[in-house]
Short mmCIF file of C-alpha atoms and ligand atoms in Angstrom, two decimals:
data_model
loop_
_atom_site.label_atom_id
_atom_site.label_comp_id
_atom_site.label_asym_id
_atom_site.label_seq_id
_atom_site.Cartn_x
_atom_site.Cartn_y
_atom_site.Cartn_z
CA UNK A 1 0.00 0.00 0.00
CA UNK A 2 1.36 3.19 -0.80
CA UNK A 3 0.58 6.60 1.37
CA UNK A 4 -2.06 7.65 -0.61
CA UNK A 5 -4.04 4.18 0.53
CA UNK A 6 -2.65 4.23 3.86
CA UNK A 7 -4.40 7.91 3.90
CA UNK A 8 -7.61 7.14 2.47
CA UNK A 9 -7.71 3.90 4.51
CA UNK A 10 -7.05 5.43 7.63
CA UNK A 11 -9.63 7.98 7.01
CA UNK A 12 -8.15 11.26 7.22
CA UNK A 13 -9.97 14.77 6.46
CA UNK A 14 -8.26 18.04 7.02
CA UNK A 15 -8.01 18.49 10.74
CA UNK A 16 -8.01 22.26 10.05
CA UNK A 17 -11.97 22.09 10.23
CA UNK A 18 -12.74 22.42 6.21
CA UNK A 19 -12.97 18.34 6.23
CA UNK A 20 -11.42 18.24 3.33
CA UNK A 21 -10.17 14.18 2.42
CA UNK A 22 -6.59 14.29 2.57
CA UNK A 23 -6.14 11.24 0.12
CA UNK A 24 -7.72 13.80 -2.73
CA UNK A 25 -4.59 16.36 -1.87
CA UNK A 26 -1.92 14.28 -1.77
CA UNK A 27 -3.08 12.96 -5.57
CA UNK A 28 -1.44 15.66 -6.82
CA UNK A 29 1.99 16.63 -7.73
CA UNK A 30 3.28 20.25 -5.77
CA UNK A 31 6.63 22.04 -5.94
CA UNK A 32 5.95 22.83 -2.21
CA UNK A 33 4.09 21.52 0.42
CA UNK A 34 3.30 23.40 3.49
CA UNK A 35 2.13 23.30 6.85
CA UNK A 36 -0.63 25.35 8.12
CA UNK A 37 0.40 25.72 12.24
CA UNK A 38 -0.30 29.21 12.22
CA UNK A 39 -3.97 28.62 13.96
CA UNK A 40 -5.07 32.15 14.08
CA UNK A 41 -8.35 31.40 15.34
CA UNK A 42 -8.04 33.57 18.73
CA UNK A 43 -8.36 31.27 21.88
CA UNK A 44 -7.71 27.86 20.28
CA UNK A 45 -4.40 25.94 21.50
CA UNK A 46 -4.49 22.65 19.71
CA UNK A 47 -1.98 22.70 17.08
CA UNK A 48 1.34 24.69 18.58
CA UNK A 49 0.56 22.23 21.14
CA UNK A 50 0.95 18.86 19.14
CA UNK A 51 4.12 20.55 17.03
CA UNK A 52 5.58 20.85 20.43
CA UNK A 53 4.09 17.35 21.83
CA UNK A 54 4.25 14.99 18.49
CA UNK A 55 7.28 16.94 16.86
CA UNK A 56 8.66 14.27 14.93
CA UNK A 57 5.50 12.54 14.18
CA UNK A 58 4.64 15.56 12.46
CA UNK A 59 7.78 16.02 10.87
CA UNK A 60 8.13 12.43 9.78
CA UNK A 61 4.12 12.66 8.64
CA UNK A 62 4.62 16.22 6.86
CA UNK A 63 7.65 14.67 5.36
CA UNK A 64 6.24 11.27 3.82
CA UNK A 65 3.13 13.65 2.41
CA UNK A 66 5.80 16.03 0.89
CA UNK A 67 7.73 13.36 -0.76
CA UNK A 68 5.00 11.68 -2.09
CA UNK A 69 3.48 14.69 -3.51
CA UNK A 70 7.25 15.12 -5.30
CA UNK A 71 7.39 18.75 -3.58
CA UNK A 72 10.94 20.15 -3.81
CA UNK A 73 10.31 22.32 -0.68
CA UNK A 74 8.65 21.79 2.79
CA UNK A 75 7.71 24.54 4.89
CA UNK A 76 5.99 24.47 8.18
CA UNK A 77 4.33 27.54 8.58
CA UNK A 78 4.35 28.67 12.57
CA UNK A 79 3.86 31.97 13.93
CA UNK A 80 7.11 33.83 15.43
CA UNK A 81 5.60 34.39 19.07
CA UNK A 82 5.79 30.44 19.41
CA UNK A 83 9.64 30.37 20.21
CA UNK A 84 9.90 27.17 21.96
CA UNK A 85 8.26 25.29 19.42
CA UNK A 86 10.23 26.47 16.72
CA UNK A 87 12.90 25.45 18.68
CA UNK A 88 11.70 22.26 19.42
CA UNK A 89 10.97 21.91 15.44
CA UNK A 90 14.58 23.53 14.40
CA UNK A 91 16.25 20.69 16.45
CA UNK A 92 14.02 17.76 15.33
CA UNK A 93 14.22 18.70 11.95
CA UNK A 94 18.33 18.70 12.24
CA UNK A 95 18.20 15.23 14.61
CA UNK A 96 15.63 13.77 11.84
CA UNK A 97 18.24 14.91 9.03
CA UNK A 98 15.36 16.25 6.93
CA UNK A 99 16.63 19.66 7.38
CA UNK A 100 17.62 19.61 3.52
CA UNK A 101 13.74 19.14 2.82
CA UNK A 102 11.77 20.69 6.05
CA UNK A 103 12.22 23.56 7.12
CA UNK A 104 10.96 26.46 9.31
CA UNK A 105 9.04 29.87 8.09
CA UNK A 106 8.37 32.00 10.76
CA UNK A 107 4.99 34.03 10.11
CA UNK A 108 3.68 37.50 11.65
CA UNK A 109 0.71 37.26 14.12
CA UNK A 110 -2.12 38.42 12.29
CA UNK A 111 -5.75 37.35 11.18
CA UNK A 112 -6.21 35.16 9.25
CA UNK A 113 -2.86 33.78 8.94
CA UNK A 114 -4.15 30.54 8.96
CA UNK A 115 -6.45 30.93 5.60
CA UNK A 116 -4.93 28.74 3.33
CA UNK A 117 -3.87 31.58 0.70
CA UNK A 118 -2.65 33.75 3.36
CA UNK A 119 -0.33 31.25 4.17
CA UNK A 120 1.04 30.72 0.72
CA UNK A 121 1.39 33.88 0.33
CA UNK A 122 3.33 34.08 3.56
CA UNK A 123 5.70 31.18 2.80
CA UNK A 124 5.86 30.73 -0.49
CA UNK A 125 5.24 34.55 -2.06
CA UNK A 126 2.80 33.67 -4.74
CA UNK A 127 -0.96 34.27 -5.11
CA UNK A 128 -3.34 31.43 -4.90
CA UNK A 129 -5.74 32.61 -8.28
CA UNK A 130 -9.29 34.08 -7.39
CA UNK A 131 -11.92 31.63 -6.76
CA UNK A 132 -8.84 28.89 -6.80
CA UNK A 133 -7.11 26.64 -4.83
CA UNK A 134 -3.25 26.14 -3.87
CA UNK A 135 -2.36 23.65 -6.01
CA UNK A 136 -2.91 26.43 -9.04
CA UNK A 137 0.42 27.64 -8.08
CA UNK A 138 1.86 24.14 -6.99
CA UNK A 139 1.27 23.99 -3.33
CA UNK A 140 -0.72 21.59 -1.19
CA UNK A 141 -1.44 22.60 2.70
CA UNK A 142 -1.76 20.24 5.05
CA UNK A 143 -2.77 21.16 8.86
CA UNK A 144 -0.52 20.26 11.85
CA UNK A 145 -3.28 17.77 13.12
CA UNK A 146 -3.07 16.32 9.31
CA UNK A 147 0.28 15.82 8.94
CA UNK A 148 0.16 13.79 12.45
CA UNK A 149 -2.40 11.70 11.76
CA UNK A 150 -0.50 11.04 7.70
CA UNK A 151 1.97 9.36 10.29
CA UNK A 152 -0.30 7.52 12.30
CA UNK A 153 -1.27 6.28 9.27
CA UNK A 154 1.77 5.04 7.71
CA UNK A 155 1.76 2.67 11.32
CA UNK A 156 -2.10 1.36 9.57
CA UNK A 157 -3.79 3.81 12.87
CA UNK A 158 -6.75 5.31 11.39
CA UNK A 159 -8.71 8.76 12.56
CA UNK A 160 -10.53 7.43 15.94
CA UNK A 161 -9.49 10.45 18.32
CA UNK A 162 -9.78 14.30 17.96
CA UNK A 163 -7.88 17.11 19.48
CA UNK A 164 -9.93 19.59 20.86
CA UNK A 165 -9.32 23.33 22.77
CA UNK A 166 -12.12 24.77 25.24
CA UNK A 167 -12.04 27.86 26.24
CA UNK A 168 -13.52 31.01 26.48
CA UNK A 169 -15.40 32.81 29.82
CA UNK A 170 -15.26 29.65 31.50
CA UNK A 171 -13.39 28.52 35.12
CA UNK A 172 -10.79 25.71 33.18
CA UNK A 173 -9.34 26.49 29.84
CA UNK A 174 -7.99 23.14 28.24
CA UNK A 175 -6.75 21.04 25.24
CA UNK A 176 -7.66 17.54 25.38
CA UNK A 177 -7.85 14.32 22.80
CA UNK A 178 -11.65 12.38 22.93
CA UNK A 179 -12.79 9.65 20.86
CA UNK A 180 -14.45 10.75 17.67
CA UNK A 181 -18.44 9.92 18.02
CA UNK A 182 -17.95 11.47 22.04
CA UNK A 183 -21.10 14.22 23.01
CA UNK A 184 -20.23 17.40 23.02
CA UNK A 185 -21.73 18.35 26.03
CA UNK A 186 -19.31 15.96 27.71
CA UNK A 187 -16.18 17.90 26.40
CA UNK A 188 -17.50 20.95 27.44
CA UNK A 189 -18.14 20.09 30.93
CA UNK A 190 -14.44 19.61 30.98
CA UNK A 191 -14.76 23.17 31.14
CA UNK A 192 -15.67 22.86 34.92
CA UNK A 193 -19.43 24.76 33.82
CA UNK A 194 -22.12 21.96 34.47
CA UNK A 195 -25.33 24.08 33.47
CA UNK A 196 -25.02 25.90 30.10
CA UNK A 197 -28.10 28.05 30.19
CA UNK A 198 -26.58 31.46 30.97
CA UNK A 199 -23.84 30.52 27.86
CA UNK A 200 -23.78 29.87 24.50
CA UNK A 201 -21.06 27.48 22.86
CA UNK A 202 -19.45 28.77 19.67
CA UNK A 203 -18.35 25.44 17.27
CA UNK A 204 -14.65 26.17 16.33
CA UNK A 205 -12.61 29.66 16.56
CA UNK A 206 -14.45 32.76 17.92
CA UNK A 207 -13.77 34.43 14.18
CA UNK A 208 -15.66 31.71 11.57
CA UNK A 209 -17.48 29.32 13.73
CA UNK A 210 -21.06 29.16 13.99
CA UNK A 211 -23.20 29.71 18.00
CA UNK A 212 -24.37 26.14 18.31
CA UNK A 213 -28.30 25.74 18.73
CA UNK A 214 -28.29 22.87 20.48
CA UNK A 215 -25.31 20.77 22.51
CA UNK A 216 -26.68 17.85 21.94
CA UNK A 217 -24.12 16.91 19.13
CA UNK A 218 -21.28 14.28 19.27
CA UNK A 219 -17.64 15.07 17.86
CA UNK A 220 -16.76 14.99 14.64
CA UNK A 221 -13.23 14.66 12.92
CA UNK A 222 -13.47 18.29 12.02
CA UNK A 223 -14.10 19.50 15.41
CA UNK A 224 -11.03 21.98 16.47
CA UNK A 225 -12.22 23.65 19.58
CA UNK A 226 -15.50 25.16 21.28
CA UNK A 227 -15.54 28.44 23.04
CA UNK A 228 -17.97 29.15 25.89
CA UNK A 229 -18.97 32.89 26.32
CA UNK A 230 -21.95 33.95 27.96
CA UNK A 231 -24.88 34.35 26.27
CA UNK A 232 -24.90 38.23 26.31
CA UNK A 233 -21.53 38.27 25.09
CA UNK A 234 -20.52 40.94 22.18
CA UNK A 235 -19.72 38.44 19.77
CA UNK A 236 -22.58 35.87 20.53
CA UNK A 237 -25.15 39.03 19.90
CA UNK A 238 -23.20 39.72 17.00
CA UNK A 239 -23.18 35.89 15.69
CA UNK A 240 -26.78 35.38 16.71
CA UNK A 241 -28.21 37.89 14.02
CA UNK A 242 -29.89 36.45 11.27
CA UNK A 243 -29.05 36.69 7.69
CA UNK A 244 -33.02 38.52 7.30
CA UNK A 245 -31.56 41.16 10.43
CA UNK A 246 -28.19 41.91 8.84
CA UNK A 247 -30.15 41.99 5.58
CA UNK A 248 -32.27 44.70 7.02
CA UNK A 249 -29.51 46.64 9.37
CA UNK A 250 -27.06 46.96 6.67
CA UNK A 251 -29.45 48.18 4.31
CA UNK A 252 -29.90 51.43 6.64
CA UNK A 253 -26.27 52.50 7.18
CA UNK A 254 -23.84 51.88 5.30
CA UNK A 255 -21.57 54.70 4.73
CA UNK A 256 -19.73 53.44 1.85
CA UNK A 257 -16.31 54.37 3.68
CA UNK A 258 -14.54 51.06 2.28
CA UNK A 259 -12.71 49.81 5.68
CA UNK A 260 -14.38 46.32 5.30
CA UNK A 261 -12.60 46.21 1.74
CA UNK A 262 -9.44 48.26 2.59
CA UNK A 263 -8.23 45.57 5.14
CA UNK A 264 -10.37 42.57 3.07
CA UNK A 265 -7.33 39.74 3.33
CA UNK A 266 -8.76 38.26 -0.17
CA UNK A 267 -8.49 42.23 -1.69
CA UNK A 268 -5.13 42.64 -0.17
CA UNK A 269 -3.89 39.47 -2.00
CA UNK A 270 -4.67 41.54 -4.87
CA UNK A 271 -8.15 39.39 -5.76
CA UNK A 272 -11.23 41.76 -6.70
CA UNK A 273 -13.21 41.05 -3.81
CA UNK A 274 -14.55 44.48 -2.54
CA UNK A 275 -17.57 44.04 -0.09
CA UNK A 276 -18.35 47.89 -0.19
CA UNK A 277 -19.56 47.02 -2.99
CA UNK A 278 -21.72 43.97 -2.11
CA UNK A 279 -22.95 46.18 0.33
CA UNK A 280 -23.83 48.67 -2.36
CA UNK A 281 -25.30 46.16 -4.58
CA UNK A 282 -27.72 45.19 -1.99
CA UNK A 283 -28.66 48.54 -0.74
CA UNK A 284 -29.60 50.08 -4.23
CA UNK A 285 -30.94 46.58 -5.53
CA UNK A 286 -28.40 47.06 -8.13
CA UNK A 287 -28.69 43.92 -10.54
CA UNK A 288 -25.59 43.87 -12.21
CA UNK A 289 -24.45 40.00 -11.81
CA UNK A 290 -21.34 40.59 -12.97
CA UNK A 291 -20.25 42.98 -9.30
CA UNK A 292 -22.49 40.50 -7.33
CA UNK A 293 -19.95 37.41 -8.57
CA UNK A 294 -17.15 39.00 -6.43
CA UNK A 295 -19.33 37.66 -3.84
CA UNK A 296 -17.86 34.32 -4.50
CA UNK A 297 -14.34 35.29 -3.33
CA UNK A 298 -14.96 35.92 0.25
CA UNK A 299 -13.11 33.11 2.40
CA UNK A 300 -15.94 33.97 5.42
CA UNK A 301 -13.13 35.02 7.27
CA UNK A 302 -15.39 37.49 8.56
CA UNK A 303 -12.88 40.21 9.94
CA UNK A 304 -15.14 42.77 7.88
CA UNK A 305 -17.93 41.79 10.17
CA UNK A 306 -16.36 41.40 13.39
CA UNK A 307 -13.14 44.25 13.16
CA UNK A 308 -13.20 46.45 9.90
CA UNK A 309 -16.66 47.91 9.90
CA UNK A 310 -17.17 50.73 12.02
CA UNK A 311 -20.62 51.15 12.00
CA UNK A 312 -21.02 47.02 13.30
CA UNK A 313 -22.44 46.20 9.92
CA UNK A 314 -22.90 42.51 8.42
CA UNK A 315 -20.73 42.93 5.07
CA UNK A 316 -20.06 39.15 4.99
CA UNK A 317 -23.45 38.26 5.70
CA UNK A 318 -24.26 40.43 2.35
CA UNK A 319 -21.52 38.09 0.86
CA UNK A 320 -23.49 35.25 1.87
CA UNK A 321 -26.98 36.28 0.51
CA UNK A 322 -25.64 36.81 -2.45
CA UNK A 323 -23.24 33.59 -3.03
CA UNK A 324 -26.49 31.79 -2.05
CA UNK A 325 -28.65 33.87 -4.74
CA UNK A 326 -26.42 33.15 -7.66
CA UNK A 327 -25.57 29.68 -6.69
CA UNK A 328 -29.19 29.06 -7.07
CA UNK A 329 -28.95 29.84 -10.43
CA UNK A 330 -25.64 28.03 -11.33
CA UNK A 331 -23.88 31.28 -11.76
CA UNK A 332 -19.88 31.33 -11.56
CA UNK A 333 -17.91 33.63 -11.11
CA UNK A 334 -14.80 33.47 -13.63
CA UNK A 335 -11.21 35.33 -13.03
CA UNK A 336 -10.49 37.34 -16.25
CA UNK A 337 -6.23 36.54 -15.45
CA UNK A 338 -4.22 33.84 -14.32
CA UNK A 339 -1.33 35.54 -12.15
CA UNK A 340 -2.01 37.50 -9.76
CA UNK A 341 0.54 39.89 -7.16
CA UNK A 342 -0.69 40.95 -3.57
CA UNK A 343 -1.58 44.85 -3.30
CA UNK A 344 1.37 47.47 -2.44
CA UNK A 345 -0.87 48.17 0.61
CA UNK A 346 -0.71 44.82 2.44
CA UNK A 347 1.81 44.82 4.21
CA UNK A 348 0.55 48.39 6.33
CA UNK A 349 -3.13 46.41 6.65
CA UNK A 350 -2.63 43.40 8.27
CA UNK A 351 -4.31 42.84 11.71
CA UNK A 352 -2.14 41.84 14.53
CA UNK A 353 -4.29 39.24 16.46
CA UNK A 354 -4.38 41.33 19.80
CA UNK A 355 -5.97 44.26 18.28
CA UNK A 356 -8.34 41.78 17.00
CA UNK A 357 -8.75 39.72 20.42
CA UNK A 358 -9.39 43.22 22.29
CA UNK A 359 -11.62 44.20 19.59
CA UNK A 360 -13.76 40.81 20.37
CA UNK A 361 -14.09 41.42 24.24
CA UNK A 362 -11.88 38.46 24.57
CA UNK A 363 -8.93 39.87 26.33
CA UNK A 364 -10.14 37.92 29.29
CA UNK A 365 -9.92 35.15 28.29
CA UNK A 366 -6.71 34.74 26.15
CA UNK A 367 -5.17 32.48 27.97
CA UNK A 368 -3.44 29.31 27.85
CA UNK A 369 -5.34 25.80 27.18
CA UNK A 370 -3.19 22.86 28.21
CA UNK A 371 -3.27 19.34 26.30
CA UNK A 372 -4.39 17.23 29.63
CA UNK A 373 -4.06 13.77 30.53
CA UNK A 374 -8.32 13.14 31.29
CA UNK A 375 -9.53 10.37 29.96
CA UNK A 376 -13.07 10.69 28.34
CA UNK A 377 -14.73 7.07 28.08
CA UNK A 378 -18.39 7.44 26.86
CA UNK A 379 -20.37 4.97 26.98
CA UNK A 380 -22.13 6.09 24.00
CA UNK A 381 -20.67 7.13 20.67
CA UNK A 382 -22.49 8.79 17.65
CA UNK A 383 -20.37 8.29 14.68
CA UNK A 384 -21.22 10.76 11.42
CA UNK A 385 -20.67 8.95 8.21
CA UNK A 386 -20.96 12.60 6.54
CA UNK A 387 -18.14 14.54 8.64
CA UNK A 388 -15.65 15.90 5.51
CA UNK A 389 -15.90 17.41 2.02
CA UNK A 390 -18.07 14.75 -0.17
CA UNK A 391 -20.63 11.79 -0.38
CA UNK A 392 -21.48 10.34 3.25
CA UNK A 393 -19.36 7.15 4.36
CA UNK A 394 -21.72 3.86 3.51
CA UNK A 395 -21.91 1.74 6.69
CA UNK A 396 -20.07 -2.03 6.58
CA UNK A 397 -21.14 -3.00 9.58
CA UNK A 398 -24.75 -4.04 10.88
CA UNK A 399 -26.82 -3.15 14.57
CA UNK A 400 -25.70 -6.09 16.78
CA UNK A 401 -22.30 -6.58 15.49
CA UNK A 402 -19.32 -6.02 17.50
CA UNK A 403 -16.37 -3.68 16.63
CA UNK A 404 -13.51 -2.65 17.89
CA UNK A 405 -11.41 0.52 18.13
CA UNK A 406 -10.13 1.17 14.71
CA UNK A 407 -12.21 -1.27 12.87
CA UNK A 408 -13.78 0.45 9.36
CA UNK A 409 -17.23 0.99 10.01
CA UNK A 410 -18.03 2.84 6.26
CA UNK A 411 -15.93 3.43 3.49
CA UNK A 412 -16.31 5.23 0.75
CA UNK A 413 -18.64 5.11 -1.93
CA UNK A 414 -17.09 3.81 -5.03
CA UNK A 415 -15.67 6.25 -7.60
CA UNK A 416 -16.90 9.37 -4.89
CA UNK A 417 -14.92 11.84 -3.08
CA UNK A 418 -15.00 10.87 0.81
CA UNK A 419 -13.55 9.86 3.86
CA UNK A 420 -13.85 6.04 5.76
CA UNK A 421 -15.13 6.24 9.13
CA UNK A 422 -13.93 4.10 12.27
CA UNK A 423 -14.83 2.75 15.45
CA UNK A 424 -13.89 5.10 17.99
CA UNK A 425 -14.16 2.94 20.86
CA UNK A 426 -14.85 -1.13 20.90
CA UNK A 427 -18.60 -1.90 21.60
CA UNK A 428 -21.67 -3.36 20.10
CA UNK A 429 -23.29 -1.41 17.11
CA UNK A 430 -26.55 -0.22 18.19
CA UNK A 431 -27.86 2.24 15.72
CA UNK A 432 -27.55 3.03 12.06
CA UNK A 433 -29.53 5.97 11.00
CA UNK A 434 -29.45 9.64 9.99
CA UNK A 435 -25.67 9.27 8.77
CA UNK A 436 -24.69 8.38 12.21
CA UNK A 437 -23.74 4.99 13.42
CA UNK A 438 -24.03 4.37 17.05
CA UNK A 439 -21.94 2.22 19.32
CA UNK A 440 -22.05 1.37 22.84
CA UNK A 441 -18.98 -0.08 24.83
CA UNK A 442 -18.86 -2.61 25.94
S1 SF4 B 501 -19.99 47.91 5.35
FE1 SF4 B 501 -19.11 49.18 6.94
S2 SF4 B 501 -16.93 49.24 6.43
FE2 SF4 B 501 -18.00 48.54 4.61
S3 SF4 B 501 -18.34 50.37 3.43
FE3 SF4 B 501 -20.18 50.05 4.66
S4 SF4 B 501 -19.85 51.23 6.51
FE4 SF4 B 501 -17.86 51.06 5.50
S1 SF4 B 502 -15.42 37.83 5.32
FE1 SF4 B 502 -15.12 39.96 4.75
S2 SF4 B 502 -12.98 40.36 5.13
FE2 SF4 B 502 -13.21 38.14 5.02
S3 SF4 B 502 -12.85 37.58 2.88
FE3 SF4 B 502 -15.03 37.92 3.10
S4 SF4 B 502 -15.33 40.05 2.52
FE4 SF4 B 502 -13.16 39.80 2.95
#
């Protein structure tokens, strides 16, 4: 079995949260490949943690993936303010004797470092196209969790746990590893809150993940952290307004000053989004498709939301209503050039992530999240066969049968883009329904 099975057999997405399948990536050929440990979600601790834990796993995983991919460079991409790890790194990389191959690119602390074409732009100085993807200009980005679980693979262990920060206005920030298919309410009680009904839980960084409606979920292998603010918290008022509300609030002031595009990390790469003008288009009901298609380019990042707008307005939210009108009617939009060069201007606009954390209300609660030692057993486990980029996982297994950690409980369909799912813990199948397969231990 080459890596490429090993991958897809082992069932790994993109740890990064996109759920991308890994296996799909590493079918192509790069000049570079690069790692993504810049996690410039604020609050979250998970991956300068394992790079400092699982250094040469993650070396030795990064560096199968970049070989196989025939990449002529490796770069791990880490921000500067993590000294000891790049320390840690530097040395591993020179015990490993991959330092010909791997090495070190220290990145500024901004937001959103972490978006895939920031971070090729970072490391590598080229533009990832509009509307395109890094391979375009022959990179592939792999996350730190990735590149750790690549090795696990190459020793036949497949995706059964998750790393996972939680953190936020809560009495225990931590980092800790739970089975996949584990309820989230469990892993936030790890938070030392028992009753959530004063807080609501946001699912992933405070910048791009979604307030949860319920808690009744289970993890998923895309899960990266949860934050717990209370419910009258700035940014889970902000977050809680509806597409209809931001519809109607940004319809009544929007002063046309152009912040929200001026520090727009897509725009500053030198791609034409420009949500000013969204924000115009949807404000004078102006039907020209062709500015509405520069919808399509925002990455959701949301800073224009949540930092660059000073009158609090919903500029990415405009974004979204109109992605979501023309993708209704199958409407694309196309880059009229190939090559593009980031603007003059970037370098003067980027956001250090403390101005943004302050800007949040989260200055409170930037702290640090230690990887612990606990031990979550549930007795339950809800496993999704639809938790990455593609067609859901079809079951293999039936209710009554008994599995054990690690077995394959669904592969992927043939010919489709997916991921295989596992057995998180070794029990009796009891459910198979709704894309989840349920096991109890036992
Ligand atoms: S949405 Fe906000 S930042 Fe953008 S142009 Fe309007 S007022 Fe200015
Ligand atoms: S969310 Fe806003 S700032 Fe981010 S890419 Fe989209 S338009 Fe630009």
């Amino acid at each position: 079995m080459n890596l490429l099975d090993m991958v897809r057999e082992a069932g790994i997405v993109g740890a990064g949260g996109a759920g991308f399948p890994t296996h799909a990536k590493l079918a192509s050929k790069a000049e570079y490949i690069l790692l993504n440990g810049a996690e410039c979600e604020p609050l979250l601790r998970v991956d300068q943690q394992l790079m400092e834990l699982f250094a040469d796993e993650i070396i030795n995983g990064f560096t199968a993936a970049g070989k196989f991919v025939g990449a002529n460079k490796a770069i791990i991409g880490i921000k500067g303010k993590h000294k000891k790890v790049i320390s840690i790194l530097r040395d591993r990389i020179e015990a490993l004797q991959v330092a010909d191959f791997v090495q070190v690119k220290e990145i500024p602390d901004i937001y959103p470092a972490g978006d895939e074409q920031v971070l090729v732009h970072e490391l590598t100085g080229r533009v990832v196209p509009e509307a395109g993807i890094p391979i375009q200009v022959g990179c592939v980005v792999l996350n730190s969790e990735t590149a750790l679980n690549i090795y696990y693979a190459s020793i036949q262990k497949p995706v059964t746990q998750k790393y996972i920060t939680v953190a936020g206005d809560v009495p225990r920030s931590l980092t800790v590893k739970v089975p996949v298919g584990t309820p989230i309410i469990d892993v936030l009680k790890l938070s030392g809150i028992e009753n959530f009904d004063n807080y609501k839980v946001i699912d992933g960084g405070p910048m791009m993940g979604p307030v949860m409606n319920s808690l009744d979920g289970y993890v998923t292998k895309k899960n990266k952290g949860f934050v717990i603010l209370k419910k009258d918290h700035y940014l889970i008022r902000k977050k809680s307004v509806s597409l209809e509300q931001a519809k109607r609030v940004n319809k009544s002031a929007c002063a046309q000053c152009r912040m929200c595009t001026d520090l727009c990390p897509r725009y500053l790469l030198g791609h034409e989004m420009q949500p000013h003008k969204i924000m115009r288009a949807l404000n004078y009901k102006l039907t020209d498709i062709e500015n509405q298609k520069i919808a399509q380019l925002c990455c959701q990042c949301n800073l224009c939301e949540l930092f660059s707008c000073p009158a609090g307005l919903h500029p990415k939210s405009a974004n979204l209503y109109f992605k979501d009108k023309l993708a209704q009617q199958n409407i694309r939009y196309k880059p009229n050039k190939s090559e593009f060069t980031a603007r003059k201007s970037r370098e003067y606009r980027l956001i250090p992530s403390k101005r943004l954390i302050a800007r949040l209300g989260l200055n409170n609660f930037d702290k640090p999240a230690p990887m612990t030692e606990i031990e979550l057993k549930p007795e339950l486990v809800y496993i999704s066969t639809n938790q990455h980029v593609g067609v859901p996982a079809v079951p293999i297994v039936s209710v009554g049968d008994h599995v054990e950690i690690g077995q394959q409980i669904g592969k992927i369909p043939e010919g489709s883009l997916g991921a295989s799912v596992h057995a998180s813990i070794s029990g009796k199948v009891v459910e198979i329904e709704n894309d989840f397969i349920g096991i109890r231990r036992g």
